[in-house]
Amino acid sequence: MAQLDTLDLIVLVILLAGTAAYFTKGTYWGIPKDPYAGAYSLANGTKAGKTRNILEKMDESEKNCVVFYGSQTGTAEDYASRLAKEGSQRFGLKTMVADLEDYDYDNLDTFPEDKLAMFVLATYGEGEPTDNAVDFYEFVTSQDVSFSSGATGDEKPLEKLKFIAFGLGNNTYEHYNSMVRRVNDALIKLGATRIGKAGEGDDGAGTMEEDFLAWKEPMWAELTEKMGLEEREAVYEPVFSITEREDLDEHADEVYLGEPNKNHLEGNQKGPYNSHNPYIAPIAESREIFTVKDRNCLHMEIDVKGSNLTYTTGDHIAVWPTNAGREVDRFINILGLGEKRHKVISVKGLDPTAKVPFPTPTTYDAAIRYHMEICGAVSRQFISSLAPFAPDDKSKAEMTRLGNDKDYFSEKVSSQYLNIAQVLERVNSSTPWTSIPFSIMIEGIHKIQPRYYSISSSSLVQKDKISITAVVEEIRIPGSENIVKGVTTNYLLALKQKQHGDPNPDPHGLTYAITGPRNKYDGIHVPVHVRHSNFKLPSDPSKPIIMVGPGSGVAPFRGFIQERAAQAQAGENVGQTILFYGCRRASEDYLYKEEWEHYKQILGNKFTLITAFSREGPMKVYVQHRLQENAALVNELLEKEKANFYVCGDAANMARAVSDTLGKIISEHRGVSAEKGEEIVKGMRSSNQYQEDVWS
C-alpha cells in the first residue's frame, strides 16, 4: 500500500472536516439565533456576551436616561415602561428601560452629569427587595460599598448622579414602601441628587395609579427646569413593530403557540426552573375541600419528582396562568381580530434596548391567551393613550374624559374592576376598535405574571409532591353586573374538573385552553416554579409555635403541623403547637378537619386547635377574638418560652387586627402601656419571632 505523504494527509483532514461541518450544520453550528433560546441558561437570566455595564449600554444605544425597575408582579416594570415612553414622547429624552438584575452597579460613580437614572421600586413581603433587585439593594445599602474607581461610601462617589425615584408599596404591611425609602436614603448618602420627590404609591389604599399620576407631573416640571428640557405634544410612537407573516402558518414548528422559550417549543423542557422558565408538572391529585355548591376551595398535589425542583416547608409555589377563553374572545373581538386570531406575527423592538415580552413568531391568539395580562386593572394613562384610535368622535370624547377625569374614571372603570376589553365594549360595543395598533396593547398591558400560593405540605414528609390550597376567587361588585373571577384559581378549577372526567370543563362560565400549546399540558399538567420564602419553622422543633391562619391562610400551617407530626413520630421532642383557625361554618368550609384530628392523635397535648366560626352564632367571631380569649396562654408562651408567632392570610383586615390584638394582650398581661405593647410586637417582627405571609 502506498504511503501517504504530508500533503495528502492535510488534504484528507480538510476534506473530512468539511464533510463533518456540512452534515452537522444546524445541529452543532450555524444554528439560527433565537432571542429566547438561551436566555435562561445563566443564573441571572442574562444572555452570554451581553454587557453588564449600563454606561456602555447607554452609550452604544445613544441613551441619556435609564429607567431601572425592581418588580415582582410586573406592575413596577409597567410603570417604568410608561415613564420611559412619556420621557421620550413628551420631553425628547432618549430613554431605555432596564431590569435591575441585568447590570452591575460598581460603576455608578462614573455616571455622567448629562445623563439621568430613574428607579421604580416595588417593596416585596416584609420590606424586602423584589427578586430582581436583591443584588442592587445589597450593593447600595452596604456599609462597605466600593466603586470601580476605588471610591468608598464615605467619599460621596455619586456626586454626579441625578436620579428620580418612585416606590410601589402597601400600607397594610409593616414596612410600607421601605425599598424606595432605603434606596433613596442610600443614594443621597453616597452623594447623588434626587430630582423631585421620591414618589410612593399605595396598593393597600387602592390609590397606586392616582398616586403615580399625581407624583409624576410635578416631577416632570422640576426635571424640565433642571435639565433644560422642552415639552412637546406627545404623539404615539410604537416601541414594537408587528409583522404579519404570510410565509408561516400556526402549525409551523418555529411558531410559538404559548411556549415560554425554545426548549419548551422543541418539547425539551429543562431546568433550572424559575420565574423565566416553568416546569410543566403533572397534577398527581386534586379534590374539592368545601362542602357547599356556590364556593370552591381546591387541594392539589403537584408532582415535581425528577425536575430538580426543591422546596422547604413554608415556601411558595408559582402557578403560570392561562387567560380564560371568554376574556380572550372578548379582547380579540373588540379589536376586530377575529378573522386573523391565528395569523402568525413577528414582534420586534424598534429600539435596540426594547425587550419583546414574549417569544416570536407567534399568533395573535397565543400572545393574548398566554402572555398578556388582559384581565388586569386599567390605568387612566392607558385609556388616554387609546383615545386617538377610537372608532368615532363620540367614543374618542368618552375615552378622553375617562383619561382626564379622575372621579369619572373611578365611577365608570376602577370601582367596577373592568378590564381593558370591557372598557372598550362599554364605550362602544357596536363598532370594533380596529384602529388600535396591536403594538400599543403589548406596550400598555404588562406581561401576565405567575401567581404565588403558600405551599401546604411539608418537604420533610413529601419532598416530591407540593400541595396547593386555593379558594377559587369571585368578586361580586355591588350595584354592578360585572363579576370578577380569579384568572388562576378558575384555571386550576378547570384542571381539577378535567382530571375528574369532565371532557369540556367550563368553571363559572369560563373556558380555558387546559391542554396548553400543542397539547403539551394535556389537561392534567400545570406550569409551575418554586419561590423560596423566609416564612419558616424554628430550627429547633421543641420551640413552641403559635399560628393564626383563617380560611386558605391555613395552607402553610398544614405543612408546619404535618412536619411536626412526622418529627414526633420519629421520636423528636416537639414543642407546643397552637393553631387559631377560622372559617364561616364548620359544615361548609372547615378545611382539613379530618387531618387536624389525625395530627391530634399523633401530637397529643402538644397540638391545640382553636376555631372561630364567624357565621354560626348571633355575633361574628374571628381569630383575633379567640386570640384575646386565650391571652394568658399566648403571652406566657411568647414571654417565657419565646414561641414563634405566625400569621397567614388577608393583610388589610385580619393580619392588622391580629397584630393590634397581640399588642393589647402584651400590654395587659405585662403591665405596660399600649404604645410599649406595640413596640414589643415590632421588636418581635424585627427578630423574626413574629412572621407574616400575607396578601392584599
Phi, psi and omega in degrees: 000134183293144178283140175275128176277177185300317181298317179300317180298317179299315180297317181297317179298317180298317179297317179296318180297319179296319179296315180298319180297319182298313186280346178257001178299135180086347177255307180250345178207169180062027181281131180301136183285132178238124184298342180254008186290314186235017186295342186248012183280337180264154186300325183266006176079005180264158183278148176300136177088351180281133183292141174256011178263108185296328180290322174299316181297317180294320180293315183290336178256007175057050180253149175239005179213127177243135177249103178277147175227144170242108191226139177253323184247359179102346183292315179296322177297320178297314179296323178298316179297321180293320177297316181297317182293317180293319178300322179287311188282324183270328190235001175074013175292148176262094192258157170216152177256138184224131172286127184302329183281354182273353187226160173264162188233005181287352178255014177298340179290347178256012180296122185292155180292336183270009177244163186226140175243133174245144179234121176246110194234119174273147172262132184246139175058225182268066176079020185265156172289155174293162185306320185279355183249003185300310183297316179299312182299314181295327180292306188287338180261002181295143179290332182242042180300138180222136185256173186299330180282354184094354181291147178250175183299333182287347187259015180050057187290346184255031183298336181270349185279122172255132184221162177231144184220137173222135182245150176244119184219187182213117188289354177279352178263151182301316186257067184298123176052034184293331181298307182294326180293314183290319179293318177303312181297320181295316181295318179295320178299328180275002174105357182288158180246122178271138175255127184076177178283158170280109185286152178223121176259143185241103178288331181297323179272356181074022185246016185308309184296314181292325175299318180295313181295320180291328181284320192286331183294309175296330176297313179299321181298315180292321180295319179302317180291315185291324185253006177065037180276160176237125179283144178225165179293127183284126175240138184299125175236114185297144175272331182237147171262141179245117180245121176280124189267106177284342184272357182229146169243172188296344182271356181296142185299329185273000181271125178281125180248028180127352178293139185282341180198179188294322178302317178293322179301319183274003178076022182235060181299138179213153181279180004287145181266128186203197185291353175256344194212097184279159171262128178276097191263140174291143173270109184286328185201147174210142179204159176272134180241005165268159179245019177245154186278333188268000177224149181232141169223127186257140166246125180232145173246116182260123184274118180245015181299133178083359183266348189068010172283129178234156176215162170238152184308127182105351179286177178245149171251135179260128176254128178271112186277165172240138179293147179295141181303323180298320180284328174297315179297318180301313182297313181297316184291319182292335177270000179070032182259009186305315185286342181235030181299331180259013176292137180281134178231150169249134180245129183224140176289131179279349176242140183298341180265355181284130183255116178294128189282359177207159183287145178226162005290150180215193176241162175305314183299314183295319179298317183287319185288318190252343191236340186251135182280066188289344180262007183284172178295152183252139179261152176299321182298321179293319177301316179299321182291337180272344184306317181297345184256013180296151184288344179203171185295323180296317179294321179297318180296320180293318179295322178296318179295316178300321181287331186260333187258105185301313183291320180295319178297318179298317181294316189270334189238293190293321180290341179266356181056042181281144170270175189295321180294323178294322177298312181297322177298317183290328177287317179199103180264350185275338183234125177298147181271064188287345182278348180289121178294139179296333179299322182290332176290320177296321181288322188270343180248115186285167185296138180297137187250149172299150176256137186257135179233138176296130179288130185254033176223167179260131178291337177290326184270319183219081185290337183262359178230132180250127180267141174239138172235113187222124172281130180286119190278140174208119181249119177264124183270120179303131178074014181227148175281345183285127175243119182274124182247133181301126183297310188279320182293325176289328173299315178296323178296321177297319178296320178296317179297320178297316181295333180263020168103357178280115183290335181226072182299139184219065185295124176053036178079009179255151173236148181228148174279071189287347176280350176074177179299130179054033177061026183284345179258344179041026174080354180228022174233156180217137178285129183216163161211171183249138173242127183282148187233160174266005181276093193228151169295154174296148181295334178264111184293346179281352181283133180294150175226143175240124184239136177236113185209084177284155178058220180286356173295350178283350188310302183295335183284334170300316178295318180300312184288323175303319180291317181294325177296319179294321178295320179295319179295333179275004176092007180280154177278113183255133181282175178306133184231103187246129179240122170264114184235136180229148173205187183286301183219144180297334183272354187242308191225034179278100187284133173060034183305313182293325180294320179300321179295322178295315180293329177297322179296324181282314188271342179061226183285002175278349181240125177235125177252122180242118188255153175225113179254110193286342186236029181254350182228183180293334179245145176283126181245125181243173184300326181294331177291318178293327177298315180296321180296332181252033188301317184297316179296314181299312182297319181298315180295323181287316187280314187270326184249004177053044179300150172276141182243127185235142176228134176222133178142212185292124183283321190291323186246294185300306186298321179292319179296321179295316179299316179297317180297318180296321177300319179293319179301314181296318179299312184290318188271349178246004176064038179241169181290163178300321179297319179294323176300317178295321179297320180296319177297317178299320178296324176297321178297314184298327182268004181069014173286331177247116182237144179234143170229087191233163180219160181283000000 
